[in-house]
Amino acid sequence: MVNIGAITPEFVANISSNIFIQVTKSGKILFFNTKANCVFGEVVVGCNLEEIIPKSSSCILLQNIKISFYHQYPHHFYWGFKNRFYLVYVYPQDSSVWLCFDDITEKRQLAHLLHMNNQRTLFAERLAKLGYWELDIEAKRFYWSDEVYNIFGITEKDKTYKKNLIREFVHPNDLALYKQKLKELVSIGNEVDGIIRILTADNVTKYCKFVAGLIYENGEPKIAGIFQDVSMLIGEQKQLEQARAEIDMINTAKSYFLAQASHDIRQPLQAINLFAEGLKSAPLQKYPEIADKILMVSRNLNVLLSNVLDISKLDAGGICFNPTEFDLGKLLMQFCDEYRIIMQETEISLACNIKSVIIKQDVVLVERIIRNLLSNAIKYAKSKIKIGNSKNCFWIIDDGCGIDKNNKKHIFEPFYQCNTLRDRAIGGTGLGLNIVEKIATAIGADIKVKSKLNSYTIFKVCL
């Protein structure tokens, strides 16, 4: 049995895992324990610290010894020796100082490892926009990771563990759902998850995925969970849904387009067949009349097929844009001369007020815009059409049925035609304006439409 009274400081020092050395102010060793002898080699009472420890390391010890003597109070400092790290405590006495060396190498390495793991966790949370939270049910105390604060838009000065941030920032319309999930968690014990909205401190709506479960510390349950900002994912999902809806609309429109085109193509083909059959039994004097009708129907069919092919080519991106300099006024005059001849068969007059203007555009595509707009004007005009230009713009005016303001947005859609369209020698397919719009978009032209119902329509194109 150990005699407590016989236990001396030297005995305690010798059984300690720390290094103990008693030195004078000058560094002369008065006492050392077994651990010191193991670390520093052959230590002898009466030798100086500089004899057992290199000067570069012993000078730090001597400096702190002098500080301790001067202030006469204990202190500590960190010290490195032979790839080991020590926390050195200095205890001054009247004429000597006790040095206690606590080897913290493993603790330091562990602290560094914990620090790096924490940095990795923070980095992963930040990249994944995922924050961790925890609730001590009994103490009613929260823990929020830094990323939770970031997700909720909380600044450094407003961080707190006292507030229930979930109750404060979850969208009012989603809070009941979230509470119900937590009730299920507490009552059943199974993990719960879902997606809710939050209103951040700066009033931004975010979508967050949440998961919550129970963890235990010393047998006591705690609620732990994560919030992950999935706003970008939700946004991309909505864009995909919108794109899918647009594709469905395009497919529906194409199906309608094909159905209309098929219907409109069959009509003139059937008419040509009927007129051709009529030639067999018709008297000779009826031949020119029937031939004219066949020519008219054939011309309309040719226009329809050309327009359908143009639409398909434009939709497929097969248009070639080749801008060159040309005289817009000269081009418009050519159309005036051409269409005056065509319109001799009608009761419509054509007035042209043309100026010479040099522009740089694709002359072939501009021709197609002019031709389709003129064909459209002839379809609807009652008695007159006007063509004019100024700088890089031209306009075509007809005194036809006009366009109701509610239908104005539909005029560039395929197969749209005014309800008051009358039968004319030059028929229509309802594709001309759709082609005009597509070409204008391709060459960067701007089209403006002004109309008064039952009075006039103006198409102005700026190239």
Coordinates of C-alpha atoms in Angstrom, one line a residue:
M1 CA 0.0 0.0 0.0
V2 CA 1.4 3.4 -1.0
N3 CA 2.1 5.9 1.8
I4 CA 0.5 9.1 0.6
G5 CA 2.7 11.1 2.8
A6 CA 5.8 9.7 1.1
I7 CA 4.7 10.9 -2.3
T8 CA 6.9 13.8 -3.5
P9 CA 6.7 16.1 -6.5
E10 CA 9.6 14.3 -8.0
F11 CA 7.7 10.9 -7.7
V12 CA 4.7 12.4 -9.5
A13 CA 6.9 13.9 -12.2
N14 CA 8.6 10.6 -12.9
I15 CA 5.3 8.7 -13.4
S16 CA 3.8 11.4 -15.6
S17 CA 3.7 11.0 -19.4
N18 CA 4.7 14.6 -19.7
I19 CA 8.2 16.0 -19.6
F20 CA 9.2 17.8 -16.4
I21 CA 12.4 19.9 -16.0
Q22 CA 13.3 22.3 -13.2
V23 CA 15.8 25.0 -14.2
T24 CA 17.4 28.2 -12.9
K25 CA 17.0 31.5 -14.6
S26 CA 20.2 30.9 -16.6
G27 CA 18.9 27.5 -17.8
K28 CA 20.9 25.3 -15.4
I29 CA 19.0 22.0 -14.9
L30 CA 18.1 21.2 -11.2
F31 CA 15.7 18.3 -11.9
F32 CA 14.4 16.2 -14.8
N33 CA 12.1 13.2 -14.9
T34 CA 12.4 9.9 -16.7
K35 CA 10.4 11.2 -19.8
A36 CA 12.9 14.1 -20.2
N37 CA 15.8 11.6 -20.3
C38 CA 14.0 9.6 -23.0
V39 CA 13.3 12.6 -25.2
F40 CA 16.4 14.7 -24.8
G41 CA 19.0 11.9 -24.4
E42 CA 21.5 11.8 -21.5
V43 CA 20.4 14.6 -19.2
V44 CA 22.6 15.4 -16.2
V45 CA 21.7 17.6 -13.2
G46 CA 23.8 20.7 -13.3
C47 CA 24.1 20.9 -17.1
N48 CA 22.5 23.7 -19.1
L49 CA 19.5 23.4 -21.5
E50 CA 21.8 24.4 -24.4
E51 CA 23.9 21.3 -23.8
I52 CA 21.0 18.9 -24.4
I53 CA 18.8 21.0 -26.8
P54 CA 20.1 22.8 -30.0
K55 CA 20.5 26.6 -29.5
S56 CA 17.8 27.4 -32.1
S57 CA 15.2 25.5 -29.9
S58 CA 16.7 26.2 -26.4
C59 CA 16.7 30.0 -27.0
I60 CA 12.9 29.9 -27.1
L61 CA 12.8 28.1 -23.8
L62 CA 15.3 30.5 -22.1
Q63 CA 13.3 33.5 -23.4
N64 CA 10.1 32.3 -21.9
I65 CA 11.9 31.4 -18.6
K66 CA 13.1 35.0 -18.3
I67 CA 9.6 36.3 -19.1
S68 CA 8.2 34.1 -16.3
F69 CA 10.8 35.2 -13.8
Y70 CA 10.1 38.9 -14.7
H71 CA 6.3 38.7 -14.4
Q72 CA 6.2 36.0 -11.8
Y73 CA 3.1 34.3 -13.2
P74 CA 2.6 31.0 -15.0
H75 CA 2.1 31.0 -18.8
H76 CA 2.3 28.6 -21.7
F77 CA 3.6 28.6 -25.3
Y78 CA 3.9 26.2 -28.3
W79 CA 7.2 24.6 -29.1
G80 CA 8.5 22.3 -31.8
F81 CA 11.3 19.8 -31.4
K82 CA 12.3 16.9 -33.6
N83 CA 9.0 16.9 -35.6
R84 CA 7.0 16.8 -32.4
F85 CA 4.9 19.6 -31.1
Y86 CA 4.6 20.5 -27.4
L87 CA 2.4 22.8 -25.3
V88 CA 5.0 24.0 -22.7
Y89 CA 3.7 25.3 -19.3
V90 CA 6.0 27.6 -17.3
Y91 CA 5.6 27.7 -13.4
P92 CA 8.0 30.2 -11.7
Q93 CA 9.2 29.8 -8.1
D94 CA 11.6 31.9 -6.1
S95 CA 14.9 30.9 -7.7
S96 CA 13.8 28.3 -10.3
V97 CA 11.2 27.5 -12.9
W98 CA 9.3 24.3 -13.6
L99 CA 8.8 23.4 -17.3
C100 CA 6.1 21.0 -18.2
F101 CA 6.1 19.7 -21.8
D102 CA 2.8 18.3 -23.0
D103 CA 3.2 16.4 -26.3
I104 CA 0.3 17.5 -28.5
T105 CA 1.5 16.2 -31.8
E106 CA -1.3 13.7 -32.2
K107 CA -3.9 16.2 -30.9
R108 CA -2.6 18.7 -33.4
Q109 CA -2.8 16.3 -36.3
L110 CA -6.3 15.3 -35.2
A111 CA -7.3 18.9 -35.0
H112 CA -5.9 19.5 -38.4
L113 CA -7.7 16.5 -39.8
L114 CA -11.0 17.7 -38.2
H115 CA -10.4 21.2 -39.6
M116 CA -9.8 19.8 -43.1
N117 CA -12.9 17.5 -42.9
N118 CA -14.9 20.5 -41.8
Q119 CA -13.6 22.5 -44.8
R120 CA -14.5 19.7 -47.1
T121 CA -17.9 19.4 -45.6
L122 CA -18.5 23.2 -46.0
F123 CA -17.2 23.1 -49.6
A124 CA -19.5 20.2 -50.5
E125 CA -22.5 21.9 -48.8
R126 CA -21.8 25.1 -50.7
L127 CA -21.5 23.4 -54.1
A128 CA -24.5 21.2 -53.5
K129 CA -26.5 24.1 -51.9
L130 CA -27.2 21.8 -49.1
G131 CA -27.5 22.9 -45.4
Y132 CA -27.7 20.8 -42.2
W133 CA -29.8 21.6 -39.2
E134 CA -30.5 20.0 -35.9
L135 CA -33.0 20.5 -33.0
D136 CA -32.3 19.4 -29.4
I137 CA -35.9 18.6 -28.5
E138 CA -35.4 18.8 -24.7
A139 CA -33.3 21.9 -24.7
K140 CA -35.3 23.4 -27.6
R141 CA -32.1 24.6 -29.1
F142 CA -31.3 24.7 -32.9
Y143 CA -28.1 24.2 -34.8
W144 CA -27.9 25.7 -38.3
S145 CA -25.0 25.1 -40.6
D146 CA -23.6 28.1 -42.6
E147 CA -25.2 26.9 -45.8
V148 CA -28.7 27.0 -44.1
Y149 CA -28.1 30.6 -43.4
N150 CA -26.9 31.1 -47.0
I151 CA -30.0 29.4 -48.4
F152 CA -32.3 31.5 -46.2
G153 CA -30.4 34.7 -47.1
I154 CA -29.4 35.4 -43.5
T155 CA -26.4 37.7 -43.1
E156 CA -23.5 37.1 -40.6
K157 CA -24.9 39.6 -38.1
D158 CA -28.3 38.1 -38.0
K159 CA -27.2 34.5 -37.4
T160 CA -28.8 32.9 -34.3
Y161 CA -29.4 29.5 -32.8
K162 CA -32.4 30.8 -30.8
K163 CA -34.9 31.4 -33.6
N164 CA -36.8 28.7 -35.5
L165 CA -35.8 29.7 -39.0
I166 CA -38.0 27.1 -40.6
R167 CA -41.1 28.6 -39.1
E168 CA -39.9 32.0 -40.1
F169 CA -38.9 31.4 -43.7
V170 CA -40.9 28.5 -45.0
H171 CA -43.6 29.8 -47.4
P172 CA -46.9 30.2 -45.5
N173 CA -48.7 28.0 -48.0
D174 CA -46.2 25.2 -47.5
L175 CA -45.7 25.4 -43.7
A176 CA -48.6 23.2 -42.8
L177 CA -47.3 20.4 -45.1
Y178 CA -43.8 20.7 -43.5
K179 CA -45.3 20.6 -39.9
Q180 CA -47.3 17.5 -40.8
K181 CA -44.2 15.8 -42.1
L182 CA -42.4 16.5 -38.8
K183 CA -45.3 15.2 -36.8
E184 CA -45.1 11.9 -38.8
L185 CA -41.4 11.8 -38.1
V186 CA -41.8 12.1 -34.3
S187 CA -44.8 9.8 -34.1
I188 CA -43.6 7.0 -36.4
G189 CA -39.8 7.5 -36.4
N190 CA -39.3 7.1 -40.2
E191 CA -37.5 9.7 -42.2
V192 CA -39.7 12.2 -44.1
D193 CA -38.9 14.3 -47.2
G194 CA -40.5 16.6 -49.7
I195 CA -40.1 19.8 -51.6
I196 CA -41.3 23.2 -50.2
R197 CA -40.9 26.8 -51.0
I198 CA -39.1 29.3 -48.7
L199 CA -39.1 33.1 -48.7
T200 CA -35.6 34.3 -48.0
A201 CA -34.7 37.3 -45.9
D202 CA -34.4 39.4 -49.1
N203 CA -37.9 38.2 -50.2
V204 CA -36.7 35.7 -52.9
T205 CA -38.7 32.6 -53.4
K206 CA -36.7 29.4 -53.5
Y207 CA -37.6 25.7 -53.9
C208 CA -36.0 23.5 -51.3
K209 CA -35.8 19.7 -51.0
F210 CA -35.9 18.7 -47.3
V211 CA -35.1 15.4 -45.5
A212 CA -35.6 15.0 -41.8
G213 CA -34.9 12.1 -39.4
L214 CA -34.1 11.2 -35.8
I215 CA -30.6 10.9 -34.3
Y216 CA -29.6 10.0 -30.7
E217 CA -27.1 11.5 -28.3
N218 CA -26.7 9.8 -24.9
G219 CA -30.0 8.0 -25.6
E220 CA -31.9 11.3 -26.2
P221 CA -33.5 11.9 -29.6
K222 CA -32.8 14.9 -31.7
I223 CA -34.4 15.9 -35.0
A224 CA -31.8 16.4 -37.8
G225 CA -32.4 17.4 -41.4
I226 CA -31.1 19.0 -44.5
F227 CA -32.4 21.7 -46.8
Q228 CA -31.1 21.7 -50.4
D229 CA -31.8 24.6 -52.8
V230 CA -33.2 23.0 -55.9
S231 CA -34.6 26.2 -57.5
M232 CA -32.4 25.8 -60.5
L233 CA -33.5 22.2 -61.0
I234 CA -37.1 23.2 -60.7
G235 CA -36.6 26.0 -63.1
E236 CA -35.0 23.7 -65.6
Q237 CA -37.8 21.2 -65.2
K238 CA -40.4 24.0 -65.9
Q239 CA -38.4 25.0 -69.0
L240 CA -38.4 21.4 -70.2
E241 CA -42.2 21.2 -69.6
Q242 CA -42.7 24.4 -71.5
A243 CA -40.4 23.2 -74.3
R244 CA -42.4 19.9 -74.4
A245 CA -45.7 21.9 -74.5
E246 CA -44.3 24.1 -77.4
I247 CA -43.2 20.9 -79.3
D248 CA -46.6 19.5 -78.8
M249 CA -48.1 22.7 -80.2
I250 CA -45.7 22.7 -83.1
N251 CA -46.6 19.1 -83.9
T252 CA -50.3 19.9 -83.6
A253 CA -49.8 22.9 -85.9
K254 CA -47.9 20.8 -88.4
S255 CA -50.7 18.2 -88.4
Y256 CA -53.2 21.0 -89.0
F257 CA -51.0 22.5 -91.7
L258 CA -50.7 19.1 -93.5
A259 CA -54.5 18.6 -93.2
Q260 CA -55.3 22.0 -94.6
A261 CA -52.7 21.7 -97.3
S262 CA -54.0 18.3 -98.3
H263 CA -57.5 19.7 -98.4
D264 CA -56.6 22.7 -100.5
I265 CA -54.5 20.7 -102.9
R266 CA -57.2 18.1 -103.5
Q267 CA -59.8 20.8 -104.5
P268 CA -57.9 22.2 -107.5
L269 CA -56.9 18.7 -108.5
Q270 CA -60.5 17.6 -108.4
A271 CA -61.5 20.7 -110.4
I272 CA -58.9 20.0 -113.1
N273 CA -60.2 16.4 -113.4
L274 CA -63.8 17.6 -113.7
F275 CA -62.8 20.2 -116.4
A276 CA -60.8 17.6 -118.2
E277 CA -63.8 15.2 -118.2
G278 CA -66.0 18.0 -119.4
L279 CA -63.8 18.5 -122.5
K280 CA -64.8 15.1 -123.8
S281 CA -68.5 16.0 -124.2
A282 CA -68.3 19.8 -124.6
P283 CA -68.8 21.5 -128.0
L284 CA -65.8 23.1 -129.7
Q285 CA -66.9 26.6 -128.8
K286 CA -66.7 25.7 -125.1
Y287 CA -63.0 24.6 -125.3
P288 CA -61.4 28.0 -124.7
E289 CA -63.6 28.7 -121.7
I290 CA -62.8 25.3 -120.1
A291 CA -59.1 25.7 -121.0
D292 CA -59.1 29.1 -119.2
K293 CA -60.6 27.5 -116.1
I294 CA -58.1 24.7 -116.2
L295 CA -55.3 27.2 -116.5
M296 CA -56.7 29.3 -113.6
V297 CA -57.0 26.2 -111.4
S298 CA -53.6 25.0 -112.4
R299 CA -52.1 28.4 -111.6
N300 CA -53.7 28.3 -108.1
L301 CA -52.4 24.8 -107.6
N302 CA -48.9 25.8 -108.6
V303 CA -49.0 28.8 -106.2
L304 CA -50.2 26.5 -103.4
L305 CA -47.5 23.9 -103.9
S306 CA -44.8 26.6 -104.2
N307 CA -46.0 28.1 -100.9
V308 CA -46.1 24.8 -99.1
L309 CA -42.6 24.1 -100.3
D310 CA -41.4 27.5 -99.3
I311 CA -42.9 27.0 -95.8
S312 CA -41.2 23.7 -95.4
K313 CA -37.9 25.1 -96.5
L314 CA -38.1 28.1 -94.2
D315 CA -39.1 25.8 -91.2
A316 CA -36.2 23.6 -92.0
G317 CA -33.7 26.5 -92.0
G318 CA -32.9 25.9 -95.6
I319 CA -33.0 29.6 -96.6
C320 CA -29.8 31.2 -97.8
F321 CA -29.2 34.9 -96.9
N322 CA -27.1 36.7 -99.5
P323 CA -27.2 40.5 -99.1
T324 CA -26.1 42.7 -102.0
E325 CA -26.7 46.3 -102.9
F326 CA -29.6 47.1 -105.3
D327 CA -32.1 49.8 -106.1
L328 CA -35.3 49.1 -104.1
G329 CA -37.2 51.7 -106.2
K330 CA -36.3 50.0 -109.4
L331 CA -37.3 46.6 -108.0
L332 CA -40.7 48.0 -107.0
M333 CA -41.3 49.5 -110.4
Q334 CA -40.7 46.1 -112.0
F335 CA -43.5 44.7 -109.9
C336 CA -45.7 47.6 -110.7
D337 CA -45.3 46.9 -114.5
E338 CA -45.8 43.2 -114.0
Y339 CA -48.9 43.4 -111.8
R340 CA -50.6 46.0 -114.0
I341 CA -50.7 43.4 -116.7
I342 CA -52.0 40.8 -114.3
M343 CA -54.7 43.1 -112.9
Q344 CA -56.0 44.0 -116.4
E345 CA -58.4 41.1 -115.9
T346 CA -59.7 42.6 -112.7
E347 CA -61.4 45.9 -111.8
I348 CA -58.6 46.9 -109.5
S349 CA -56.3 49.9 -110.2
L350 CA -52.6 50.0 -109.2
A351 CA -51.0 53.3 -108.2
C352 CA -47.2 53.5 -107.7
N353 CA -45.3 56.3 -106.0
I354 CA -41.7 55.0 -106.2
K355 CA -38.3 56.6 -105.3
S356 CA -34.9 55.4 -106.2
V357 CA -33.2 54.1 -103.0
I358 CA -30.0 51.9 -102.8
I359 CA -30.1 49.4 -100.0
K360 CA -28.1 46.3 -99.0
Q361 CA -30.4 43.2 -98.7
D362 CA -31.0 39.8 -100.2
V363 CA -32.8 40.9 -103.4
V364 CA -34.3 37.4 -104.0
L365 CA -35.9 37.2 -100.6
V366 CA -37.1 40.8 -100.8
E367 CA -38.8 40.0 -104.1
R368 CA -40.6 37.1 -102.5
I369 CA -41.9 39.4 -99.7
I370 CA -43.1 41.9 -102.3
R371 CA -44.8 39.3 -104.5
N372 CA -46.6 37.7 -101.6
L373 CA -47.8 41.0 -100.2
L374 CA -49.0 42.1 -103.7
S375 CA -50.8 38.8 -104.2
N376 CA -52.5 39.2 -100.8
A377 CA -53.5 42.8 -101.7
I378 CA -55.1 41.7 -105.0
K379 CA -57.0 39.0 -103.1
Y380 CA -58.7 41.5 -100.8
A381 CA -58.7 44.9 -102.6
K382 CA -62.1 46.3 -103.7
S383 CA -60.9 48.8 -106.3
K384 CA -57.4 50.0 -105.8
I385 CA -53.9 49.2 -104.5
K386 CA -51.1 51.7 -103.8
I387 CA -47.3 51.0 -103.6
G388 CA -44.8 53.5 -102.2
N389 CA -41.4 53.6 -100.6
S390 CA -39.1 55.9 -98.6
K391 CA -35.5 55.2 -97.6
N392 CA -35.2 51.5 -96.7
C393 CA -39.0 51.0 -96.3
F394 CA -41.8 50.2 -98.7
W395 CA -45.6 49.8 -98.2
I396 CA -48.5 48.3 -100.0
I397 CA -52.1 49.6 -99.3
D398 CA -55.3 47.9 -100.4
D399 CA -58.9 49.1 -99.9
G400 CA -60.2 45.7 -99.0
C401 CA -62.1 44.2 -96.0
G402 CA -59.6 45.3 -93.4
I403 CA -58.6 43.4 -90.4
D404 CA -60.5 43.3 -87.1
K405 CA -58.2 44.2 -84.2
N406 CA -59.0 40.8 -82.5
N407 CA -57.9 38.9 -85.6
K408 CA -54.8 41.1 -86.4
K409 CA -52.5 38.8 -84.4
H410 CA -53.6 35.8 -86.5
I411 CA -53.0 37.2 -90.0
F412 CA -49.5 35.7 -90.2
E413 CA -50.7 32.2 -89.2
P414 CA -50.9 29.5 -91.9
F415 CA -54.2 29.4 -93.9
Y416 CA -55.7 32.5 -92.3
Q417 CA -58.0 34.4 -94.7
C418 CA -60.4 37.3 -94.2
N419 CA -64.0 36.1 -93.9
T420 CA -65.1 38.5 -96.6
L421 CA -62.7 37.2 -99.3
R422 CA -64.5 37.0 -102.6
D423 CA -63.7 34.6 -105.5
R424 CA -61.1 36.1 -107.8
A425 CA -59.2 34.9 -110.9
I426 CA -56.1 35.1 -108.6
G427 CA -57.1 32.9 -105.7
G428 CA -55.4 32.4 -102.3
T429 CA -54.0 29.7 -100.1
G430 CA -53.6 31.6 -96.8
L431 CA -49.9 30.9 -96.7
G432 CA -48.5 34.1 -98.3
L433 CA -48.4 36.2 -95.1
N434 CA -46.9 33.3 -93.2
I435 CA -44.1 33.1 -95.7
V436 CA -43.6 36.9 -95.5
E437 CA -43.2 36.8 -91.8
K438 CA -40.7 33.9 -91.9
I439 CA -38.6 35.6 -94.6
A440 CA -38.7 38.9 -92.7
T441 CA -37.5 37.2 -89.5
A442 CA -34.7 35.5 -91.5
I443 CA -33.4 38.7 -93.0
G444 CA -34.0 41.0 -90.0
A445 CA -36.8 43.0 -91.6
D446 CA -39.6 44.7 -89.6
I447 CA -43.2 44.4 -90.7
K448 CA -45.9 46.8 -89.4
V449 CA -49.6 46.4 -90.1
K450 CA -52.2 49.2 -89.9
S451 CA -55.8 48.5 -90.8
K452 CA -59.4 49.7 -90.5
L453 CA -62.2 47.2 -90.8
N454 CA -64.1 47.4 -94.2
S455 CA -61.8 50.3 -95.3
Y456 CA -58.1 49.6 -95.8
T457 CA -55.0 47.6 -94.8
I458 CA -51.4 48.9 -94.9
F459 CA -48.4 46.6 -94.8
K460 CA -45.1 48.5 -94.2
V461 CA -41.8 46.7 -94.5
C462 CA -38.5 48.2 -93.3
L463 CA -35.5 46.3 -94.6

